[in-house]
mmCIF file of C-alpha atoms in Angstrom:
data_model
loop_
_atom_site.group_PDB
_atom_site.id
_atom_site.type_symbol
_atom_site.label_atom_id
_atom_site.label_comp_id
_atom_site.label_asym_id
_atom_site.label_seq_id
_atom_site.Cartn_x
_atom_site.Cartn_y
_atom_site.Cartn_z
ATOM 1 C CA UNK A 1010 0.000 0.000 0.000
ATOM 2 C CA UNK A 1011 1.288 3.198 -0.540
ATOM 3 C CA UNK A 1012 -0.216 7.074 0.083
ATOM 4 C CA UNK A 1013 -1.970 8.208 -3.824
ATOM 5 C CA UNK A 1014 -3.859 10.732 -2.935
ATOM 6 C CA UNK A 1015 -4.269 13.787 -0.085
ATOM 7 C CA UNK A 1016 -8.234 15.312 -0.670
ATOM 8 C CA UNK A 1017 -9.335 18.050 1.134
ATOM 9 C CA UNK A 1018 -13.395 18.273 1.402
ATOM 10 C CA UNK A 1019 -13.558 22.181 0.650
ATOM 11 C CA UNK A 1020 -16.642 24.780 0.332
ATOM 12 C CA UNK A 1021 -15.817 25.986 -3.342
ATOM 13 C CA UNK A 1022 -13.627 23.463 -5.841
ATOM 14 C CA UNK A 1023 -13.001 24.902 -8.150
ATOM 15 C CA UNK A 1024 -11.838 28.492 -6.073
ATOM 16 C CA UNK A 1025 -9.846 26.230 -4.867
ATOM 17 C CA UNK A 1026 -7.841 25.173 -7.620
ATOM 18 C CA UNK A 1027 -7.546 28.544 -9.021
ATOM 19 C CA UNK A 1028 -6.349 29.818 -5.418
ATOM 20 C CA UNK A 1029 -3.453 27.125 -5.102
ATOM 21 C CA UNK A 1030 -2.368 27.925 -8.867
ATOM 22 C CA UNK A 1031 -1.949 31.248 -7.891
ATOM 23 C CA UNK A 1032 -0.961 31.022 -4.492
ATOM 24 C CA UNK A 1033 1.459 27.868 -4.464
ATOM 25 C CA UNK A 1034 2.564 28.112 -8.692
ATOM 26 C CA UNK A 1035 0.502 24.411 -9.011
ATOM 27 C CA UNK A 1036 -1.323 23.105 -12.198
ATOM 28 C CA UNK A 1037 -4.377 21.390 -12.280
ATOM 29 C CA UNK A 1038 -4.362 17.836 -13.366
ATOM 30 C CA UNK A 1039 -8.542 17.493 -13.613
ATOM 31 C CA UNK A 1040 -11.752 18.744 -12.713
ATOM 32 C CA UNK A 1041 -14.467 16.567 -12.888
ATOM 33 C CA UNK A 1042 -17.925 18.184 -14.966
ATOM 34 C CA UNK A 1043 -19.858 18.773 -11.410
ATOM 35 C CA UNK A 1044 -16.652 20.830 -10.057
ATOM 36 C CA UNK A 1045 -17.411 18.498 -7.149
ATOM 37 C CA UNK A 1046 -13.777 16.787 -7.510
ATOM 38 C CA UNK A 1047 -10.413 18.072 -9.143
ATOM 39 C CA UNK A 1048 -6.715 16.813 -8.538
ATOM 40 C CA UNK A 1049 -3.611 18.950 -8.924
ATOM 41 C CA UNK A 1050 -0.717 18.384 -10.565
ATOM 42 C CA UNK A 1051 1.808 17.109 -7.514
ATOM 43 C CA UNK A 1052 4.013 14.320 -8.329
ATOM 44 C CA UNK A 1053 3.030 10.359 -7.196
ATOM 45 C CA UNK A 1054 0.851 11.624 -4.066
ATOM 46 C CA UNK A 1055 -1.482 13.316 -5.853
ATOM 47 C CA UNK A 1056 -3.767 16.759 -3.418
ATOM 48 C CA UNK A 1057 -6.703 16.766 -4.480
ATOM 49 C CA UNK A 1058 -10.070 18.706 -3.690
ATOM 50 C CA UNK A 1059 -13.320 17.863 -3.017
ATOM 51 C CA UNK A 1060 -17.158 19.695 -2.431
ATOM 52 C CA UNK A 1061 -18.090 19.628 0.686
ATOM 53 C CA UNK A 1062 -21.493 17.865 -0.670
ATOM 54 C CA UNK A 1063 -19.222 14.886 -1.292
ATOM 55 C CA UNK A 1064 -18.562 14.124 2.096
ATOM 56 C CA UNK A 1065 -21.900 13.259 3.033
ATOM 57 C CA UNK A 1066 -22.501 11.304 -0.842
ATOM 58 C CA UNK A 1067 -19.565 9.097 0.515
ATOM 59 C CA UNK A 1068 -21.682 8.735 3.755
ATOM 60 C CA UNK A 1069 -19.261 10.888 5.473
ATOM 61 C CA UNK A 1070 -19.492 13.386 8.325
ATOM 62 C CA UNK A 1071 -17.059 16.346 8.316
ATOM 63 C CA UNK A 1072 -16.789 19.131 9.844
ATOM 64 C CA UNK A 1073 -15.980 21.883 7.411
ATOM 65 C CA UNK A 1074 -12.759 23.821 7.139
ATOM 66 C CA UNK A 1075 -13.134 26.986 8.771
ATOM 67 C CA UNK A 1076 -11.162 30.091 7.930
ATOM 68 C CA UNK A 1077 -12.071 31.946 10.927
ATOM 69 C CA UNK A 1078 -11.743 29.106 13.552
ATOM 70 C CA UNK A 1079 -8.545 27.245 14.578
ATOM 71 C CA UNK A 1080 -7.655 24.893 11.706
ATOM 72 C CA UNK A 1081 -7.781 21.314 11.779
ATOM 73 C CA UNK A 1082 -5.425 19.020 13.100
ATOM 74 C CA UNK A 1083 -3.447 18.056 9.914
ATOM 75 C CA UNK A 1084 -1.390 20.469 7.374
ATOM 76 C CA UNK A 1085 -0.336 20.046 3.920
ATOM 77 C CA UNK A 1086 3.709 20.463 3.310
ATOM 78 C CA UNK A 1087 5.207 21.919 0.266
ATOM 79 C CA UNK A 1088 8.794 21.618 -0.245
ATOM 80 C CA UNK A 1089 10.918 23.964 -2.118
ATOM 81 C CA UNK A 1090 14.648 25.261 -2.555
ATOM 82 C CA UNK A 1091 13.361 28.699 -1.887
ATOM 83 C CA UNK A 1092 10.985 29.061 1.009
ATOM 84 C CA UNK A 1093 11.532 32.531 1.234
ATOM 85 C CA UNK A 1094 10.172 33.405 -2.040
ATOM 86 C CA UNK A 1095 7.353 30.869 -2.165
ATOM 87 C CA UNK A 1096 6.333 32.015 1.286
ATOM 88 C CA UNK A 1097 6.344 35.827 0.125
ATOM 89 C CA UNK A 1098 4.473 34.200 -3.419
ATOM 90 C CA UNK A 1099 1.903 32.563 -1.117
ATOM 91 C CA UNK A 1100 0.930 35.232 1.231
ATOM 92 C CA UNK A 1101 0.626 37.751 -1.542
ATOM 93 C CA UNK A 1102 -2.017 35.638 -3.538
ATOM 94 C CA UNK A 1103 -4.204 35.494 0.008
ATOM 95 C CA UNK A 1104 -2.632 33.040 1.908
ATOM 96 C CA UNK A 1105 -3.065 34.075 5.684
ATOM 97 C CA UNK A 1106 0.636 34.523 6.949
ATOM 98 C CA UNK A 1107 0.764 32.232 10.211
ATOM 99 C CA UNK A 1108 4.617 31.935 10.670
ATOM 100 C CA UNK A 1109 7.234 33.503 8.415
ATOM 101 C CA UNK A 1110 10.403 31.714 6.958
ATOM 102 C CA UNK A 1111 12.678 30.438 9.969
ATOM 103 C CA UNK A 1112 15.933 28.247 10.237
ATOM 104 C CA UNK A 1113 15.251 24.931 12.158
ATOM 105 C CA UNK A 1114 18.034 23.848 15.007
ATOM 106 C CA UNK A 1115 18.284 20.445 12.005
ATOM 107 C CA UNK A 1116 19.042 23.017 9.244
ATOM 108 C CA UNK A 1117 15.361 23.379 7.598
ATOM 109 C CA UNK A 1118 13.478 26.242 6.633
ATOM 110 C CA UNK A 1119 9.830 26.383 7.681
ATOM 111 C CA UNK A 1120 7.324 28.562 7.659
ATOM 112 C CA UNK A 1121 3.155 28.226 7.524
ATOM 113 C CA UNK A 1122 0.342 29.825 6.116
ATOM 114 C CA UNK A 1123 -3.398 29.031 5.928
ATOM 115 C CA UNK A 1124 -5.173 28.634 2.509
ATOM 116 C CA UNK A 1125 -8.488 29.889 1.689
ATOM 117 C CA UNK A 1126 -10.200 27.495 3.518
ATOM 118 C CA UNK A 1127 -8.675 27.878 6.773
ATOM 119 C CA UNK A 1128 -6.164 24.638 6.172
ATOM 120 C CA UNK A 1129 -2.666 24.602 7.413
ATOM 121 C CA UNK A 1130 -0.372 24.739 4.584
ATOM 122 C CA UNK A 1131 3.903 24.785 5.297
ATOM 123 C CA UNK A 1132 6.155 25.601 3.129
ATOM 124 C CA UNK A 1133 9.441 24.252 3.891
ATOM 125 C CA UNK A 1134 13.149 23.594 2.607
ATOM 126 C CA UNK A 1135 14.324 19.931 1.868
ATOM 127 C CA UNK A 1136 15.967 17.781 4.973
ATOM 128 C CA UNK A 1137 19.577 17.133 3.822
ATOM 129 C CA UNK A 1138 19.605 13.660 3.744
ATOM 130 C CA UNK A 1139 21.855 12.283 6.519
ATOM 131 C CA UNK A 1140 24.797 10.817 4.784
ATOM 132 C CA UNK B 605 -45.832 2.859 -11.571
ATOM 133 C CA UNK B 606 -46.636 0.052 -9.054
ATOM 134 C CA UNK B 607 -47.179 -3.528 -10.249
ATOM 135 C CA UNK B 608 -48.049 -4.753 -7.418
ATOM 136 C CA UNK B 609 -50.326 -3.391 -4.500
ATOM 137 C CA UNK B 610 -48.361 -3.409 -1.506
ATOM 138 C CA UNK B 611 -47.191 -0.321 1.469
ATOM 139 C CA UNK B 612 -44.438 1.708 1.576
ATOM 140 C CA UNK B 613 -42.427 3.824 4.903
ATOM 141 C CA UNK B 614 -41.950 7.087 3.506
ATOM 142 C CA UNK B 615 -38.771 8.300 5.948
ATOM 143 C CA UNK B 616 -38.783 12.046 6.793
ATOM 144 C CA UNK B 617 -36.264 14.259 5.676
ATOM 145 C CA UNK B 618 -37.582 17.788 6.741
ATOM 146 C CA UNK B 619 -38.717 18.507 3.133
ATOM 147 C CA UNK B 620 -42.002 19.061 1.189
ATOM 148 C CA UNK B 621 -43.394 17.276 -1.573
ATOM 149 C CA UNK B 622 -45.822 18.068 -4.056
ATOM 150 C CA UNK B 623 -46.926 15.229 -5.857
ATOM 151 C CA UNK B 624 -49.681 14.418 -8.496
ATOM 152 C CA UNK B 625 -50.523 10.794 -8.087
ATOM 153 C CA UNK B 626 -53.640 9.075 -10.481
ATOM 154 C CA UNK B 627 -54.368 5.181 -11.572
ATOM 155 C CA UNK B 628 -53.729 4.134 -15.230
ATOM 156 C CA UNK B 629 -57.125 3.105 -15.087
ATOM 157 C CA UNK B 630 -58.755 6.257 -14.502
ATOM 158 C CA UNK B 631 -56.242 8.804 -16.268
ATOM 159 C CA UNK B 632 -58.271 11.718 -15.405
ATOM 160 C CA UNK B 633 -58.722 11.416 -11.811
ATOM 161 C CA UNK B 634 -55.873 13.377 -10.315
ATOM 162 C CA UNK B 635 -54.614 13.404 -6.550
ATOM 163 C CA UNK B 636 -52.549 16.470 -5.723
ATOM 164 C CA UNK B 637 -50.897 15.991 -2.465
ATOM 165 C CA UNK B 638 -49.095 18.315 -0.470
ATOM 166 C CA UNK B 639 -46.942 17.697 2.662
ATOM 167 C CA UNK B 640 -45.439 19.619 5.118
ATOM 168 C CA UNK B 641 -41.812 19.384 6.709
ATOM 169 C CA UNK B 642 -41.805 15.599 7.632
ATOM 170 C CA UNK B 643 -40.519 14.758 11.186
ATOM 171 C CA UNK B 644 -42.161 11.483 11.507
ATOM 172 C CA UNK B 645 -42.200 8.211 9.245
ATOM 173 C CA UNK B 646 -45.659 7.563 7.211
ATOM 174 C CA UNK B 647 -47.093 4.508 5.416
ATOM 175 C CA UNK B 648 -47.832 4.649 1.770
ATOM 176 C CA UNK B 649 -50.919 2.369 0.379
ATOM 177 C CA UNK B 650 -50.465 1.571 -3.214
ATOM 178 C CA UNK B 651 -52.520 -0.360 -6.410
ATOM 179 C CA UNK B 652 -51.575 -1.838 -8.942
ATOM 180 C CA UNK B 653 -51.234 0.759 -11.778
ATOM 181 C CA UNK B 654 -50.182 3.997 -9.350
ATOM 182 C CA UNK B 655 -48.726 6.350 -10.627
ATOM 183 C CA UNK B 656 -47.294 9.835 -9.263
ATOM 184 C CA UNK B 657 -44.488 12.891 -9.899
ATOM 185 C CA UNK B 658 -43.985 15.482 -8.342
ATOM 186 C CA UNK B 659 -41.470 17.922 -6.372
ATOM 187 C CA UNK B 660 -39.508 17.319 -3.196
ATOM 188 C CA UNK B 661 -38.352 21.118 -2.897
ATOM 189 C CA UNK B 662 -35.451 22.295 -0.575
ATOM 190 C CA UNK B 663 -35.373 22.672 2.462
ATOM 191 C CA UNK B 664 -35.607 26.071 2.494
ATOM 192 C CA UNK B 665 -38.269 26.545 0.699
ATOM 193 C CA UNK B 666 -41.093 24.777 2.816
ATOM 194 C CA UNK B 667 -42.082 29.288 3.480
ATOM 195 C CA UNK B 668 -42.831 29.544 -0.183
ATOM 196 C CA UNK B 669 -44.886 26.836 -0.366
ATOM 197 C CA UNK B 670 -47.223 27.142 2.914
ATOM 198 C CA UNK B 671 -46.514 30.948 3.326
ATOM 199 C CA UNK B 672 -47.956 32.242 7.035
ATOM 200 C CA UNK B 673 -48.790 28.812 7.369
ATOM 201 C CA UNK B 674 -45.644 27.164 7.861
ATOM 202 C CA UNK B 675 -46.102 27.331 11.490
ATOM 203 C CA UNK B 676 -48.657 24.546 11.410
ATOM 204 C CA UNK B 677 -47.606 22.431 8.691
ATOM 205 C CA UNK B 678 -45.055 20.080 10.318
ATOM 206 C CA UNK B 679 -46.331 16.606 9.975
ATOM 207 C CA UNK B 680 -49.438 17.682 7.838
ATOM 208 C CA UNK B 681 -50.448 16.591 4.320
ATOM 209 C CA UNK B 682 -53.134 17.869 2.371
ATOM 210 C CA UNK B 683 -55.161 15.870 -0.030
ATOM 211 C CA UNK B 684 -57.136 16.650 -3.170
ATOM 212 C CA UNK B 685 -59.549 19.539 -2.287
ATOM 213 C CA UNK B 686 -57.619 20.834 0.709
ATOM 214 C CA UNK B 687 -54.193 20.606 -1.404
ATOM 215 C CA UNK B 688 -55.737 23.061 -3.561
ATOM 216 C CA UNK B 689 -57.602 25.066 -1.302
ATOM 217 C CA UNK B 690 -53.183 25.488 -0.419
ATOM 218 C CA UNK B 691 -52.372 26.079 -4.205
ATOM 219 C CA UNK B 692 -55.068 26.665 -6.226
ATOM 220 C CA UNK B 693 -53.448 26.930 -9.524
ATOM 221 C CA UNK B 694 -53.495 22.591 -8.934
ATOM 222 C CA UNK B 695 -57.109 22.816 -9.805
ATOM 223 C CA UNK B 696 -56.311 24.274 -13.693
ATOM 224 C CA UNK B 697 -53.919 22.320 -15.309
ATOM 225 C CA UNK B 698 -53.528 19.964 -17.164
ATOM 226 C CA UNK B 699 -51.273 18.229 -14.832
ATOM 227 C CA UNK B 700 -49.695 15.373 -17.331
ATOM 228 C CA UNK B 701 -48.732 18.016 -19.544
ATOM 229 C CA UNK B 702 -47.226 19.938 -16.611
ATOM 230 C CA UNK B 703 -43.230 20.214 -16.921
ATOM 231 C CA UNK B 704 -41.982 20.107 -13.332
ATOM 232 C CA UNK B 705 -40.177 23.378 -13.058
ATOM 233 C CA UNK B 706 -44.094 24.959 -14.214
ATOM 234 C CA UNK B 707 -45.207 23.399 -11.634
ATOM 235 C CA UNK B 708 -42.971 24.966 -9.184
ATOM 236 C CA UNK B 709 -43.777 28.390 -10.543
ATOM 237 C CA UNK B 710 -47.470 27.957 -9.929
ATOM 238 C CA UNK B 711 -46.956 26.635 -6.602
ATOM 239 C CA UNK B 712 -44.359 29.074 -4.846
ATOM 240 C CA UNK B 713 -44.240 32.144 -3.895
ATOM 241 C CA UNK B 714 -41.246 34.027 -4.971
ATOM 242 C CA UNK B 715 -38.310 32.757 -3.080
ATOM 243 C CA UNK B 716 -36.496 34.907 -0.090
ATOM 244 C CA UNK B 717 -33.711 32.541 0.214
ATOM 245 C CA UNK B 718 -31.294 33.993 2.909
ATOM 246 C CA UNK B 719 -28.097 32.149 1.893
ATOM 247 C CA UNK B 720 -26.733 32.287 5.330
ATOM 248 C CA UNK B 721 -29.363 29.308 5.901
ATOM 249 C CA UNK B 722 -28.193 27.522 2.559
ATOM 250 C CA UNK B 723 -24.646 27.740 3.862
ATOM 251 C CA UNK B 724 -25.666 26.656 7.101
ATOM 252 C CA UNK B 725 -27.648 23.787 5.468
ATOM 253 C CA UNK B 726 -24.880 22.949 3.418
ATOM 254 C CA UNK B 727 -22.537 22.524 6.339
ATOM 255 C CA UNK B 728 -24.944 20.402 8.419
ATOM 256 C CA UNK B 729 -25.373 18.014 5.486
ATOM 257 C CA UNK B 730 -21.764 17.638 5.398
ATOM 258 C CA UNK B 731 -21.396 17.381 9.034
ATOM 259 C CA UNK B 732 -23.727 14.558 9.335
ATOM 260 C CA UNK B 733 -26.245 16.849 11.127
ATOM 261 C CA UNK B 734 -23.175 16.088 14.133
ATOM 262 C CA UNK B 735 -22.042 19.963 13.975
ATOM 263 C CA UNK B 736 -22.647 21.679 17.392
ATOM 264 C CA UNK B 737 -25.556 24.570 16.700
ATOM 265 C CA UNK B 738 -22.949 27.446 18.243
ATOM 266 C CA UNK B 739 -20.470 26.546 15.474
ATOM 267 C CA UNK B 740 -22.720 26.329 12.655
ATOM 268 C CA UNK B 741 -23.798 29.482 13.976
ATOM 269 C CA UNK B 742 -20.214 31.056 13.426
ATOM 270 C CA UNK B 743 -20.265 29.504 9.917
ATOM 271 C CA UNK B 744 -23.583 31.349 9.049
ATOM 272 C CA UNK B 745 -22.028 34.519 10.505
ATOM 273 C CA UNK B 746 -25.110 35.010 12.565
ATOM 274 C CA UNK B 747 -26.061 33.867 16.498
ATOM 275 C CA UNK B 748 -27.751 30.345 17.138
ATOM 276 C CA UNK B 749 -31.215 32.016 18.266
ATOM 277 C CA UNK B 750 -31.118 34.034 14.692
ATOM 278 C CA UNK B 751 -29.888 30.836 12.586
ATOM 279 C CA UNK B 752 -32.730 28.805 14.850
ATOM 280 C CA UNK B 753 -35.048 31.883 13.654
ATOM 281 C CA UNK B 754 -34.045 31.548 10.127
ATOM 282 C CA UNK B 755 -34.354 27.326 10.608
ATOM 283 C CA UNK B 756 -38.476 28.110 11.418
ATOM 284 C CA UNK B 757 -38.795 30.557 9.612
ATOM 285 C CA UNK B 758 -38.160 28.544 6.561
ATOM 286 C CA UNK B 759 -37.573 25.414 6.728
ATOM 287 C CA UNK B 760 -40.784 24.913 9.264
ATOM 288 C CA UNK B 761 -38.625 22.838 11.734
ATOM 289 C CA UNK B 762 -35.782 24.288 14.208
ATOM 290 C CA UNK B 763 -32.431 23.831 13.759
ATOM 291 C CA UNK B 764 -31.482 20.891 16.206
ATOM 292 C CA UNK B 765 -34.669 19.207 14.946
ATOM 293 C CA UNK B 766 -33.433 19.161 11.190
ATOM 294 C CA UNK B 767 -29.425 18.269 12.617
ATOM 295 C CA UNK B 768 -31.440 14.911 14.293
ATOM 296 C CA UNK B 769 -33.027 14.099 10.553
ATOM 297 C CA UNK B 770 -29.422 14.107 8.794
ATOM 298 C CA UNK B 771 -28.148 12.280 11.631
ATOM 299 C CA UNK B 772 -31.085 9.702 11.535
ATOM 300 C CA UNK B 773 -30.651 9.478 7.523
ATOM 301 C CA UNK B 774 -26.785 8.758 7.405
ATOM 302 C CA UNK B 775 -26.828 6.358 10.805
ATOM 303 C CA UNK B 776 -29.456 4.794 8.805
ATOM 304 C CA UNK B 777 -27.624 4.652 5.254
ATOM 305 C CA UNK B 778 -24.464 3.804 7.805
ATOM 306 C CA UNK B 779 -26.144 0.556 8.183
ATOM 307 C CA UNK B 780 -27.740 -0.039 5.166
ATOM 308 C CA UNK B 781 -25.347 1.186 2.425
ATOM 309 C CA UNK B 782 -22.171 1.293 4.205
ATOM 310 C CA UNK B 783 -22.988 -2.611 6.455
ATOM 311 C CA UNK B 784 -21.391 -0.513 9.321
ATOM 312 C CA UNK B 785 -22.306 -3.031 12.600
ATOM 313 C CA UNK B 786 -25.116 -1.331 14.568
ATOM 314 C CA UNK B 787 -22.900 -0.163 17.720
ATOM 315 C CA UNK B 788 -20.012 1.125 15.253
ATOM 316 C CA UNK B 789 -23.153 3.185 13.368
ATOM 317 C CA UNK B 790 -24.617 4.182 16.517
ATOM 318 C CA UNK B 791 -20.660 5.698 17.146
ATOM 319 C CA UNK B 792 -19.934 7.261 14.218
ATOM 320 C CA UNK B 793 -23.732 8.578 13.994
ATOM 321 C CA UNK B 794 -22.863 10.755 17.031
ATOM 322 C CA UNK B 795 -25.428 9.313 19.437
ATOM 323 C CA UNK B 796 -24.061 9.179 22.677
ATOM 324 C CA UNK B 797 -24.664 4.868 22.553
ATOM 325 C CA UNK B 798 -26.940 2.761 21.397
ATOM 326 C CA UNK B 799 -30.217 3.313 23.306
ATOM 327 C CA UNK B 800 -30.015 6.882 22.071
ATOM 328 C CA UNK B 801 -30.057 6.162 18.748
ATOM 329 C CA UNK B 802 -32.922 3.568 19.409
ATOM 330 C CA UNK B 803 -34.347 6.546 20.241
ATOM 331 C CA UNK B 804 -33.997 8.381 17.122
ATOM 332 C CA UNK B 805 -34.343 5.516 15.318
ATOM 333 C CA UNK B 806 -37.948 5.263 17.289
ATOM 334 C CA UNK B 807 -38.690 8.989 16.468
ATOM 335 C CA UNK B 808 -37.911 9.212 13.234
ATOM 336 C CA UNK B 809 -39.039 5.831 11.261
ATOM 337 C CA UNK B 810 -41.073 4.084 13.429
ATOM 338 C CA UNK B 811 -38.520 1.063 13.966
ATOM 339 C CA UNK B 812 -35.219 0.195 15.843
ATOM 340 C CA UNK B 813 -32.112 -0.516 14.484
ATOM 341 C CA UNK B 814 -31.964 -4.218 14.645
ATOM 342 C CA UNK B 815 -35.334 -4.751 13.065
ATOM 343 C CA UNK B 816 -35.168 -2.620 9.662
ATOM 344 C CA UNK B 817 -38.466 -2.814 8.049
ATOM 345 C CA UNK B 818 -37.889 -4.109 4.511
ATOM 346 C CA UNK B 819 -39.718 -1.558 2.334
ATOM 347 C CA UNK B 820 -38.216 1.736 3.131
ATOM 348 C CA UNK B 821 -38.084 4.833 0.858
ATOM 349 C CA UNK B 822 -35.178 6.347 1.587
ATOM 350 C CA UNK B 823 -34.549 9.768 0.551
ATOM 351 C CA UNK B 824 -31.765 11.008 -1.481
ATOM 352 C CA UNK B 825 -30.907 13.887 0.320
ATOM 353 C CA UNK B 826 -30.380 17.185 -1.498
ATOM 354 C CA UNK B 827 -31.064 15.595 -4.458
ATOM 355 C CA UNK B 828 -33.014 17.748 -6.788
#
């Protein structure tokens, strides 16, 4: 088994997928005809959006991402060679700024924002591999 | 069309239907019925050759159906005469020749949607109707006495009334659907254990968990 896909159950799809073109430089891969499902463009794991109506088609119960409440307990993690620049990209397109580039005591850069939805999003620099 | 006679549980969902039900046999005899905002589970007698369409309309807009009546139209259905006494444009057409979305135009009054409710609809769906009323509150951007306001004022049924029928419906598909064990269901339904969703169970369609009737019309939700 292996991890394919991240989906995040969100109020407005495709919003969505125009915010994190703009906001984190991503392409969409597909959006499905009801704009109840689209995936990005991210490598193997594949982040992916879906409506909120979904949730309860799959017989789920979620509790919606809220932008104006604490977030929930999970983030998203983008890595890049330049955090600093994605980080300024990110905040400028409408990303809430939660916690600006920093230097880790194990040599990483981190830093967080929140999407449009409220969801945690880092942005951070590769871990040298320990040799 | 029924081939069969037989009965049918109709399971509440908090909606209103307009339907237009007649025999094959007798063609010109029409049946308008009208319900209110359903909170409890009712039987459906049927002949062979039944027929019906009709509307299940949003939530939201039980007010432009029953107007100042709302208030007493929980539970209530109207039949024939007293359907139309409701909507009296039922009594002029030619019903079989009636496109659905007509129908809707004869029968409500112009919509006054506040979309705070939608949202707030929206996000109980999705919740599971397990979303405390103080949060879904915050999402509506309004307090939970004006959202519960908004709930009656529209819908016909309050708001922790309406968050039981989504959590009756998806415990229910839970079971059926998903073959979720009754105690896991009763779990991930949000009921505090299992004689509390007996309860609902109780409440809401008439039977318990373990004993399922074996004829139930279960509503798609929000579909239109």
């Amino acid at each position: 088994m292996k991890l394919g896909y991240t989906i995040i159950y969100v109020a407005d799809v495709p919003e969505t997928v125009a915010f994190y073109e703009a906001a984190f430089g991503l392409s969409q891969r597909f959006i499905h005809d009801s704009n109840l499902y689209a995936e990005m463009e991210t490598g193997e794991t594949i982040l992916a959006f879906a409506g909120n109506e979904a949730a309860e088609m799959n017989g789920l119960a979620i509790l919606p991402n809220d932008p104006t409440g604490p977030a929930a307990g999970w983030e998203v993690c983008f890595v890049t060679g330049d955090v600093s620049a994605a980080y300024t990209r990110a905040v400028s397109h409408g990303c809430s700024p939660v916690s600006a580039p920093s230097q880790k005591p194990w040599g990483q850069t981190v830093s967080y924002v929140r999407d449009l939805n409220g969801c945690i999003v880092e942005i951070a620099s590769p871990i040298a591999q320990a040799s | 069309m029924a081939d069969a006679p037989g009965q049918s549980i109709v399971l509440p969902d908090g909606r209103c239907d307009i339907i237009i039900r007649r025999n094959r046999n007798a063609p010109d005899v029409l049946m308008p019925v009208i319900t209110g905002p359903a909170t409890r589970a009712y039987t459906v007698t049927y002949d062979v050759g039944d027929t019906w369409f009709g509307l299940r309309l949003r939530p939201e807009s039980a007010v432009a159906l029953w107007r100042g009546d709302l208030e007493h139209a929980v539970d209530t259905v109207l039949r024939g005469q007293d359907a139309i006494d409701l909507v009296p444009a039922l009594a002029t057409h030619q019903y079989c020749d009636l496109m659905l979305d007509r129908l809707a135009g004869l029968a409500l009054a112009a919509p006054f949607i506040d979309t705070r409710l939608t949202h707030a609809l929206d996000i109980l769906h999705a919740s599971g109707g397990r979303i405390r009323v103080a949060q879904l509150a915050r999402f509506a951007a309004c307090s939970p006495r004006h959202l519960n306001r908004l709930f009656r004022g529209h819908t016909g049924l309050g708001t922790k009334t309406y968050a039981q029928l989504v959590q009756f419906h998806r415990t229910l598909n839970l079971i059926t659907r998903g073959r979720v064990p009754i105690t896991d269901a009763a779990l991930e339904g949000g009921y505090a254990d299992h004689a509390h969703m007996t309860r609902a169970f109780r409440r809401f369609g008439g039977f318990v968990p373990s004993k399922l009737p074996p004829r139930l019309t279960l509503p798609q939700l929000f579909a239109q």
